[in-house]
PDB file of C-alpha atoms in Angstrom:
ATOM      1  CA  MET A  22      -0.017  19.271  -2.100  1.00  0.00           C
ATOM      2  CA  ILE A  23       3.377  19.150  -0.767  1.00  0.00           C
ATOM      3  CA  ASP A  24       6.369  20.113  -3.117  1.00  0.00           C
ATOM      4  CA  ARG A  25       9.676  19.040  -2.419  1.00  0.00           C
ATOM      5  CA  GLU A  26      10.903  22.320  -0.275  1.00  0.00           C
ATOM      6  CA  THR A  27       8.056  22.044   1.515  1.00  0.00           C
ATOM      7  CA  LEU A  28       8.378  18.507   2.932  1.00  0.00           C
ATOM      8  CA  ASN A  29      11.930  19.008   3.163  1.00  0.00           C
ATOM      9  CA  ALA A  30      11.308  21.841   5.741  1.00  0.00           C
ATOM     10  CA  ARG A  31       8.552  19.559   7.461  1.00  0.00           C
ATOM     11  CA  LEU A  32      10.885  16.833   7.607  1.00  0.00           C
ATOM     12  CA  ASP A  33      13.557  19.024   9.294  1.00  0.00           C
ATOM     13  CA  ASN A  34      11.066  20.211  11.985  1.00  0.00           C
ATOM     14  CA  HIS A  35      10.059  16.497  12.622  1.00  0.00           C
ATOM     15  CA  GLU A  36       6.447  17.405  11.900  1.00  0.00           C
ATOM     16  CA  GLU A  37       3.722  14.735  11.048  1.00  0.00           C
ATOM     17  CA  ILE A  38       3.622  14.264   7.492  1.00  0.00           C
ATOM     18  CA  SER A  39       0.512  11.995   6.249  1.00  0.00           C
ATOM     19  CA  VAL A  40       1.604   9.669   3.586  1.00  0.00           C
ATOM     20  CA  SER A  41      -2.222   7.956   3.129  1.00  0.00           C
ATOM     21  CA  THR A  42      -5.606   7.726   4.851  1.00  0.00           C
ATOM     22  CA  LEU A  43      -7.845   5.128   4.973  1.00  0.00           C
ATOM     23  CA  ASP A  44     -10.858   6.317   5.155  1.00  0.00           C
ATOM     24  CA  THR A  45     -14.640   4.869   5.506  1.00  0.00           C
ATOM     25  CA  LYS A  46     -14.961   5.577   1.585  1.00  0.00           C
ATOM     26  CA  LYS A  47     -11.830   3.487   0.266  1.00  0.00           C
ATOM     27  CA  ARG A  48     -12.550   0.355   2.684  1.00  0.00           C
ATOM     28  CA  LEU A  49     -16.154   0.113   1.954  1.00  0.00           C
ATOM     29  CA  LEU A  50     -15.027   0.360  -1.683  1.00  0.00           C
ATOM     30  CA  TYR A  51     -12.715  -2.241  -1.629  1.00  0.00           C
ATOM     31  CA  TYR A  52     -15.268  -4.506   0.511  1.00  0.00           C
ATOM     32  CA  VAL A  53     -17.901  -3.959  -1.766  1.00  0.00           C
ATOM     33  CA  ALA A  54     -15.748  -4.616  -5.041  1.00  0.00           C
ATOM     34  CA  PHE A  55     -14.909  -7.987  -3.369  1.00  0.00           C
ATOM     35  CA  ILE A  56     -18.422  -8.849  -2.621  1.00  0.00           C
ATOM     36  CA  LEU A  57     -19.708  -7.923  -6.377  1.00  0.00           C
ATOM     37  CA  ASN A  58     -16.803  -9.834  -7.609  1.00  0.00           C
ATOM     38  CA  SER A  59     -18.341 -13.006  -5.475  1.00  0.00           C
ATOM     39  CA  ALA A  60     -21.813 -12.432  -6.637  1.00  0.00           C
ATOM     40  CA  PHE A  61     -20.543 -12.059 -10.598  1.00  0.00           C
ATOM     41  CA  PHE A  62     -19.294 -14.924 -10.157  1.00  0.00           C
ATOM     42  CA  VAL A  63     -21.746 -16.983  -8.562  1.00  0.00           C
ATOM     43  CA  ALA A  64     -24.621 -15.556 -11.049  1.00  0.00           C
ATOM     44  CA  LEU A  65     -22.099 -16.394 -14.036  1.00  0.00           C
ATOM     45  CA  TYR A  66     -22.116 -19.862 -12.676  1.00  0.00           C
ATOM     46  CA  ILE A  67     -25.552 -20.464 -12.278  1.00  0.00           C
ATOM     47  CA  THR A  68     -26.400 -18.488 -15.562  1.00  0.00           C
ATOM     48  CA  ILE A  69     -24.117 -20.490 -17.718  1.00  0.00           C
ATOM     49  CA  HIS A  70     -24.988 -24.068 -16.187  1.00  0.00           C
ATOM     50  CA  VAL A  71     -21.335 -25.023 -17.074  1.00  0.00           C
ATOM     51  CA  PRO A  72     -20.727 -28.804 -17.784  1.00  0.00           C
ATOM     52  CA  ASN A  73     -19.970 -31.299 -15.175  1.00  0.00           C
ATOM     53  CA  PHE A  74     -16.370 -31.528 -16.556  1.00  0.00           C
ATOM     54  CA  LEU A  75     -15.633 -27.674 -16.094  1.00  0.00           C
ATOM     55  CA  ALA A  76     -17.678 -27.020 -12.751  1.00  0.00           C
ATOM     56  CA  PRO A  77     -15.093 -28.077 -10.407  1.00  0.00           C
ATOM     57  CA  LEU A  78     -12.240 -25.809 -11.954  1.00  0.00           C
ATOM     58  CA  PHE A  79     -15.042 -23.048 -11.987  1.00  0.00           C
ATOM     59  CA  ILE A  80     -15.364 -23.463  -8.330  1.00  0.00           C
ATOM     60  CA  VAL A  81     -11.729 -23.434  -7.962  1.00  0.00           C
ATOM     61  CA  TRP A  82     -11.606 -20.036 -10.210  1.00  0.00           C
ATOM     62  CA  ILE A  83     -14.209 -18.628  -7.514  1.00  0.00           C
ATOM     63  CA  LEU A  84     -12.682 -19.473  -4.482  1.00  0.00           C
ATOM     64  CA  VAL A  85      -8.991 -18.541  -5.696  1.00  0.00           C
ATOM     65  CA  SER A  86     -10.335 -14.730  -6.840  1.00  0.00           C
ATOM     66  CA  PHE A  87     -11.940 -14.543  -3.553  1.00  0.00           C
ATOM     67  CA  LEU A  88      -9.061 -15.596  -1.301  1.00  0.00           C
ATOM     68  CA  PHE A  89      -6.923 -13.451  -3.538  1.00  0.00           C
ATOM     69  CA  LEU A  90      -8.922 -10.062  -2.624  1.00  0.00           C
ATOM     70  CA  LYS A  91      -9.659 -11.077   0.838  1.00  0.00           C
ATOM     71  CA  ARG A  92      -5.947 -11.174   1.275  1.00  0.00           C
ATOM     72  CA  GLN A  93      -5.071  -7.633  -0.429  1.00  0.00           C
ATOM     73  CA  TYR A  94      -8.330  -6.162   1.598  1.00  0.00           C
ATOM     74  CA  SER A  95      -5.786  -7.227   4.716  1.00  0.00           C
ATOM     75  CA  TYR A  96      -2.627  -5.287   2.955  1.00  0.00           C
ATOM     76  CA  LEU A  97      -4.870  -1.913   2.817  1.00  0.00           C
ATOM     77  CA  SER A  98      -3.387   0.692   5.327  1.00  0.00           C
ATOM     78  CA  SER A  99      -2.920   4.104   5.771  1.00  0.00           C
ATOM     79  CA  ALA A 100       0.397   5.543   6.822  1.00  0.00           C
ATOM     80  CA  THR A 101       2.094   8.695   8.818  1.00  0.00           C
ATOM     81  CA  ILE A 102       5.716   9.766   8.986  1.00  0.00           C
ATOM     82  CA  LYS A 103       6.757  11.077  12.167  1.00  0.00           C
ATOM     83  CA  GLY A 104      10.710  11.689  12.067  1.00  0.00           C
ATOM     84  CA  ASP A 105      12.562   8.583  10.706  1.00  0.00           C
ATOM     85  CA  ILE A 106       9.286   6.355  11.921  1.00  0.00           C
ATOM     86  CA  LEU A 107       6.563   5.201   9.530  1.00  0.00           C
ATOM     87  CA  VAL A 108       3.521   4.465  11.452  1.00  0.00           C
ATOM     88  CA  LEU A 109       0.912   2.072   9.425  1.00  0.00           C
ATOM     89  CA  THR A 110      -2.732   1.229  10.177  1.00  0.00           C
ATOM     90  CA  ASN A 111      -4.267  -1.414   8.695  1.00  0.00           C
ATOM     91  CA  THR A 112      -7.629  -2.610   7.861  1.00  0.00           C
ATOM     92  CA  SER A 113      -7.778  -4.030  11.127  1.00  0.00           C
ATOM     93  CA  GLY A 114      -7.120  -1.325  13.009  1.00  0.00           C
ATOM     94  CA  ILE A 115      -3.576  -2.453  14.075  1.00  0.00           C
ATOM     95  CA  ASN A 116      -0.962   0.094  14.173  1.00  0.00           C
ATOM     96  CA  ILE A 117       2.508  -1.316  13.212  1.00  0.00           C
ATOM     97  CA  ILE A 118       5.674   1.162  14.057  1.00  0.00           C
ATOM     98  CA  THR A 119       8.929   0.726  11.638  1.00  0.00           C
ATOM     99  CA  TYR A 120      11.730   3.020  10.536  1.00  0.00           C
ATOM    100  CA  ILE A 121      11.665   4.510   7.205  1.00  0.00           C
ATOM    101  CA  ASN A 122      15.130   2.182   6.314  1.00  0.00           C
ATOM    102  CA  SER A 123      13.360  -0.778   6.656  1.00  0.00           C
ATOM    103  CA  ILE A 124      11.284  -0.271   3.799  1.00  0.00           C
ATOM    104  CA  ARG A 125      13.000  -2.971   1.061  1.00  0.00           C
ATOM    105  CA  LYS A 126      10.821  -2.020  -2.148  1.00  0.00           C
ATOM    106  CA  ILE A 127       8.167   0.156  -3.369  1.00  0.00           C
ATOM    107  CA  ARG A 128       6.273  -0.250  -5.961  1.00  0.00           C
ATOM    108  CA  LYS A 129       3.433   2.074  -7.875  1.00  0.00           C
ATOM    109  CA  THR A 130       0.628   0.749 -10.436  1.00  0.00           C
ATOM    110  CA  ASN A 131      -2.208   2.366 -11.781  1.00  0.00           C
ATOM    111  CA  PHE A 132      -5.464   1.314 -12.425  1.00  0.00           C
ATOM    112  CA  LEU A 133      -8.277   3.635 -14.205  1.00  0.00           C
ATOM    113  CA  ASN A 134      -8.255   6.258 -11.642  1.00  0.00           C
ATOM    114  CA  LYS A 135      -6.861   5.083  -8.520  1.00  0.00           C
ATOM    115  CA  SER A 136      -3.264   4.494  -7.837  1.00  0.00           C
ATOM    116  CA  PHE A 137      -1.744   1.418  -6.076  1.00  0.00           C
ATOM    117  CA  THR A 138       1.046   1.432  -3.929  1.00  0.00           C
ATOM    118  CA  SER A 139       2.832  -1.096  -2.394  1.00  0.00           C
ATOM    119  CA  ILE A 140       5.760  -1.337   0.154  1.00  0.00           C
ATOM    120  CA  LYS A 141       7.525  -4.230   1.643  1.00  0.00           C
ATOM    121  CA  TYR A 142       9.465  -3.868   4.604  1.00  0.00           C
ATOM    122  CA  ALA A 143      11.153  -5.997   7.410  1.00  0.00           C
ATOM    123  CA  ILE A 144      10.151  -6.336  10.800  1.00  0.00           C
ATOM    124  CA  ASP A 145      11.971  -8.930  12.962  1.00  0.00           C
ATOM    125  CA  GLY A 146      13.642 -10.631  10.362  1.00  0.00           C
ATOM    126  CA  LYS A 147      10.426 -11.173   8.365  1.00  0.00           C
ATOM    127  CA  THR A 148       9.117  -9.141   5.341  1.00  0.00           C
ATOM    128  CA  LYS A 149       5.651  -7.805   5.528  1.00  0.00           C
ATOM    129  CA  LYS A 150       3.661  -5.885   2.996  1.00  0.00           C
ATOM    130  CA  ALA A 151       1.304  -2.708   3.120  1.00  0.00           C
ATOM    131  CA  CYS A 152      -0.785  -1.199   0.151  1.00  0.00           C
ATOM    132  CA  PHE A 153      -1.941   2.027  -0.205  1.00  0.00           C
ATOM    133  CA  ILE A 154      -4.918   3.504  -2.066  1.00  0.00           C
ATOM    134  CA  SER A 155      -4.854   6.826  -3.627  1.00  0.00           C
ATOM    135  CA  ASN A 156      -6.577   9.050  -6.386  1.00  0.00           C
ATOM    136  CA  ARG A 157      -4.431   8.620  -9.722  1.00  0.00           C
ATOM    137  CA  ARG A 158      -4.535  13.128  -9.874  1.00  0.00           C
ATOM    138  CA  GLU A 159      -3.226  13.892  -6.708  1.00  0.00           C
ATOM    139  CA  LYS A 160       0.302  15.209  -7.329  1.00  0.00           C
ATOM    140  CA  ASN A 161       1.875  13.527  -4.466  1.00  0.00           C
ATOM    141  CA  GLN A 162       1.424   9.882  -4.630  1.00  0.00           C
ATOM    142  CA  PRO A 163       2.205   7.774  -1.229  1.00  0.00           C
ATOM    143  CA  SER A 164       5.052   6.172  -3.345  1.00  0.00           C
ATOM    144  CA  PHE A 165       6.663   9.772  -4.052  1.00  0.00           C
ATOM    145  CA  ILE A 166       6.715  10.663  -0.489  1.00  0.00           C
ATOM    146  CA  ILE A 167       8.418   7.565   1.337  1.00  0.00           C
ATOM    147  CA  ARG A 168      10.907   7.538  -1.681  1.00  0.00           C
ATOM    148  CA  PHE A 169      11.379  11.089  -0.865  1.00  0.00           C
ATOM    149  CA  THR A 170      11.835  10.361   3.085  1.00  0.00           C
ATOM    150  CA  LYS A 171      13.951   7.748   2.713  1.00  0.00           C
ATOM    151  CA  GLN A 172      16.418   9.541   0.525  1.00  0.00           C
ATOM    152  CA  TYR A 173      16.273  12.251   2.942  1.00  0.00           C
ATOM    153  CA  TYR A 174      17.642  10.358   6.027  1.00  0.00           C
ATOM    154  CA  LYS A 175      20.051   8.642   3.645  1.00  0.00           C
ATOM    155  CA  ASN A 176      21.742  11.464   2.910  1.00  0.00           C
ATOM    156  CA  LYS A 177      21.237  12.900   6.086  1.00  0.00           C
ATOM    157  CA  ARG A 178      23.388   9.857   7.563  1.00  0.00           C
ATOM    158  CA  GLN A 179      25.944  10.354   5.060  1.00  0.00           C
ATOM    159  CA  ILE A 180      26.614  14.212   6.288  1.00  0.00           C
ATOM    160  CA  TYR A 181      27.061  13.324   9.882  1.00  0.00           C
ATOM    161  CA  LYS A 182      28.844  10.404   8.797  1.00  0.00           C
ATOM    162  CA  PRO A 183      32.462  10.306  10.260  1.00  0.00           C
ATOM    163  CA  GLY A 184      35.502  10.825   8.136  1.00  0.00           C
ATOM    164  CA  SER A 185      38.476   8.744   7.874  1.00  0.00           C
ATOM    165  CA  VAL A 186      40.544   7.467  11.241  1.00  0.00           C
ATOM    166  CA  PHE A 187      43.906   7.738   8.935  1.00  0.00           C
TER     167      PHE A 187
END
Protein backbone atom coordinates (compact mmCIF):
# COMPACT_ATOMS: atom_id res chain seq x y z
CA MET A 1 0.00 0.00 0.00
CA ILE A 2 1.48 3.30 -1.11
CA ASP A 3 -0.02 6.53 0.16
CA ARG A 4 0.64 9.96 -1.33
CA GLU A 5 3.49 10.86 1.04
CA THR A 6 5.31 7.57 0.49
CA LEU A 7 4.87 7.83 -3.27
CA ASN A 8 6.11 11.42 -3.19
CA ALA A 9 9.21 10.40 -1.19
CA ARG A 10 9.95 7.50 -3.55
CA LEU A 11 9.68 9.83 -6.55
CA ASP A 12 12.03 12.34 -4.86
CA ASN A 13 14.61 9.57 -4.32
CA HIS A 14 14.18 8.21 -7.88
CA GLU A 15 13.31 4.77 -6.56
CA GLU A 16 11.70 2.13 -8.75
CA ILE A 17 7.92 1.97 -8.32
CA SER A 18 6.03 -1.10 -9.50
CA VAL A 19 2.78 0.05 -11.06
CA SER A 20 1.47 -3.30 -12.23
CA THR A 21 2.84 -6.81 -12.51
CA LEU A 22 2.00 -9.30 -15.19
CA ASP A 23 2.37 -12.58 -13.44
CA THR A 24 1.65 -15.91 -15.05
CA LYS A 25 -1.71 -16.25 -13.30
CA LYS A 26 -3.10 -13.13 -14.95
CA ARG A 27 -1.62 -14.11 -18.28
CA LEU A 28 -3.11 -17.60 -18.06
CA LEU A 29 -6.45 -16.24 -16.83
CA TYR A 30 -6.75 -13.99 -19.85
CA TYR A 31 -5.71 -16.73 -22.24
CA VAL A 32 -8.13 -19.25 -20.68
CA ALA A 33 -10.95 -16.70 -20.98
CA PHE A 34 -10.10 -16.42 -24.68
CA ILE A 35 -10.19 -20.21 -25.15
CA LEU A 36 -13.42 -20.60 -23.16
CA ASN A 37 -15.10 -17.88 -25.18
CA SER A 38 -14.18 -19.61 -28.41
CA ALA A 39 -15.31 -23.00 -27.11
CA PHE A 40 -18.60 -21.52 -25.90
CA PHE A 41 -19.46 -20.00 -29.26
CA VAL A 42 -18.51 -23.13 -31.19
CA ALA A 43 -20.58 -25.28 -28.83
CA LEU A 44 -23.48 -22.88 -29.10
CA TYR A 45 -23.30 -23.04 -32.87
CA ILE A 46 -23.27 -26.81 -32.91
CA THR A 47 -26.11 -27.25 -30.41
CA ILE A 48 -28.44 -24.66 -31.82
CA HIS A 49 -27.97 -25.54 -35.50
CA VAL A 50 -28.88 -22.11 -36.64
CA PRO A 51 -30.75 -21.79 -39.92
CA ASN A 52 -28.66 -21.47 -43.06
CA PHE A 53 -29.32 -17.77 -43.54
CA LEU A 54 -27.98 -16.94 -40.03
CA ALA A 55 -24.94 -19.22 -40.15
CA PRO A 56 -22.61 -16.69 -41.89
CA LEU A 57 -23.65 -13.98 -39.46
CA PHE A 58 -22.96 -16.26 -36.51
CA ILE A 59 -19.54 -17.26 -37.89
CA VAL A 60 -18.62 -13.59 -38.39
CA TRP A 61 -19.64 -12.91 -34.76
CA ILE A 62 -17.32 -15.68 -33.56
CA LEU A 63 -14.40 -14.41 -35.62
CA VAL A 64 -14.85 -10.80 -34.49
CA SER A 65 -14.97 -11.84 -30.82
CA PHE A 66 -11.79 -13.94 -31.28
CA LEU A 67 -9.95 -11.07 -32.92
CA PHE A 68 -11.08 -8.59 -30.26
CA LEU A 69 -9.89 -10.80 -27.38
CA LYS A 70 -6.61 -11.60 -29.12
CA ARG A 71 -5.98 -7.88 -29.67
CA GLN A 72 -6.73 -7.07 -26.03
CA TYR A 73 -4.36 -9.84 -24.97
CA SER A 74 -1.55 -8.22 -26.96
CA TYR A 75 -2.12 -4.89 -25.14
CA LEU A 76 -1.82 -6.49 -21.70
CA SER A 77 1.32 -5.16 -19.98
CA SER A 78 3.18 -4.67 -16.73
CA ALA A 79 4.80 -1.38 -15.76
CA THR A 80 7.40 0.13 -13.49
CA ILE A 81 8.34 3.77 -12.97
CA LYS A 82 11.93 4.90 -12.45
CA GLY A 83 12.23 8.68 -12.23
CA ASP A 84 10.11 10.15 -15.01
CA ILE A 85 10.46 7.06 -17.20
CA LEU A 86 7.74 4.42 -17.60
CA VAL A 87 8.96 0.93 -18.53
CA LEU A 88 6.28 -1.30 -20.07
CA THR A 89 6.61 -5.04 -20.66
CA ASN A 90 3.91 -6.67 -22.79
CA THR A 91 2.81 -10.30 -22.91
CA SER A 92 5.33 -11.07 -25.66
CA GLY A 93 8.16 -9.94 -23.37
CA ILE A 94 8.97 -6.80 -25.37
CA ASN A 95 10.08 -3.82 -23.26
CA ILE A 96 8.98 -0.32 -24.21
CA ILE A 97 10.50 2.72 -22.52
CA THR A 98 8.65 6.03 -22.58
CA TYR A 99 8.45 9.23 -20.58
CA ILE A 100 5.58 9.87 -18.18
CA ASN A 101 4.84 13.08 -20.11
CA SER A 102 4.10 11.08 -23.28
CA ILE A 103 0.99 9.54 -21.68
CA ARG A 104 -2.05 11.11 -23.32
CA LYS A 105 -5.01 9.32 -21.78
CA ILE A 106 -5.63 7.15 -18.72
CA ARG A 107 -8.90 5.23 -18.41
CA LYS A 108 -10.02 2.87 -15.65
CA THR A 109 -12.98 0.49 -15.78
CA ASN A 110 -14.17 -2.00 -13.18
CA PHE A 111 -15.71 -5.35 -13.97
CA LEU A 112 -16.67 -7.76 -11.21
CA ASN A 113 -13.58 -8.08 -8.96
CA LYS A 114 -11.04 -6.79 -11.50
CA SER A 115 -9.97 -3.30 -12.45
CA PHE A 116 -8.82 -2.65 -16.02
CA THR A 117 -6.63 0.38 -16.62
CA SER A 118 -5.70 1.41 -20.14
CA ILE A 119 -3.27 4.13 -21.13
CA LYS A 120 -2.55 5.73 -24.46
CA TYR A 121 0.93 7.11 -24.99
CA ALA A 122 2.86 8.56 -27.89
CA ILE A 123 6.20 7.26 -29.17
CA ASP A 124 7.78 8.56 -32.37
CA GLY A 125 4.58 10.29 -33.38
CA LYS A 126 2.47 7.13 -33.07
CA THR A 127 -0.15 6.57 -30.41
CA LYS A 128 0.11 3.20 -28.69
CA LYS A 129 -1.93 1.50 -26.00
CA ALA A 130 -1.24 -0.61 -22.91
CA CYS A 131 -3.65 -2.30 -20.48
CA PHE A 132 -3.16 -3.34 -16.86
CA ILE A 133 -5.24 -5.76 -14.80
CA SER A 134 -5.37 -5.36 -11.05
CA ASN A 135 -7.51 -6.45 -8.15
CA ARG A 136 -10.34 -3.99 -7.56
CA ARG A 137 -9.82 -4.08 -3.79
CA GLU A 138 -6.24 -2.82 -3.99
CA LYS A 139 -5.76 0.63 -2.50
CA ASN A 140 -3.45 1.91 -5.20
CA GLN A 141 -4.60 1.20 -8.70
CA PRO A 142 -2.24 1.69 -11.64
CA SER A 143 -4.34 4.67 -12.76
CA PHE A 144 -3.74 6.44 -9.42
CA ILE A 145 0.01 5.87 -9.46
CA ILE A 146 0.45 6.99 -13.06
CA ARG A 147 -1.75 10.09 -12.61
CA PHE A 148 0.05 11.03 -9.40
CA THR A 149 3.47 10.61 -11.03
CA LYS A 150 2.44 12.63 -14.07
CA GLN A 151 1.14 15.45 -11.86
CA TYR A 152 4.28 15.30 -9.68
CA TYR A 153 6.61 15.86 -12.61
CA LYS A 154 4.33 18.51 -14.10
CA ASN A 155 4.49 20.45 -10.81
CA LYS A 156 8.25 19.91 -10.55
CA ARG A 157 8.76 21.42 -14.02
CA GLN A 158 6.69 24.46 -13.05
CA ILE A 159 8.81 25.07 -9.93
CA TYR A 160 12.04 25.14 -11.94
CA LYS A 161 10.56 27.16 -14.78
CA PRO A 162 12.51 30.39 -15.26
CA GLY A 163 10.74 33.63 -14.48
CA SER A 164 10.02 36.52 -16.76
CA VAL A 165 12.95 38.15 -18.52
CA PHE A 166 11.45 41.65 -18.32
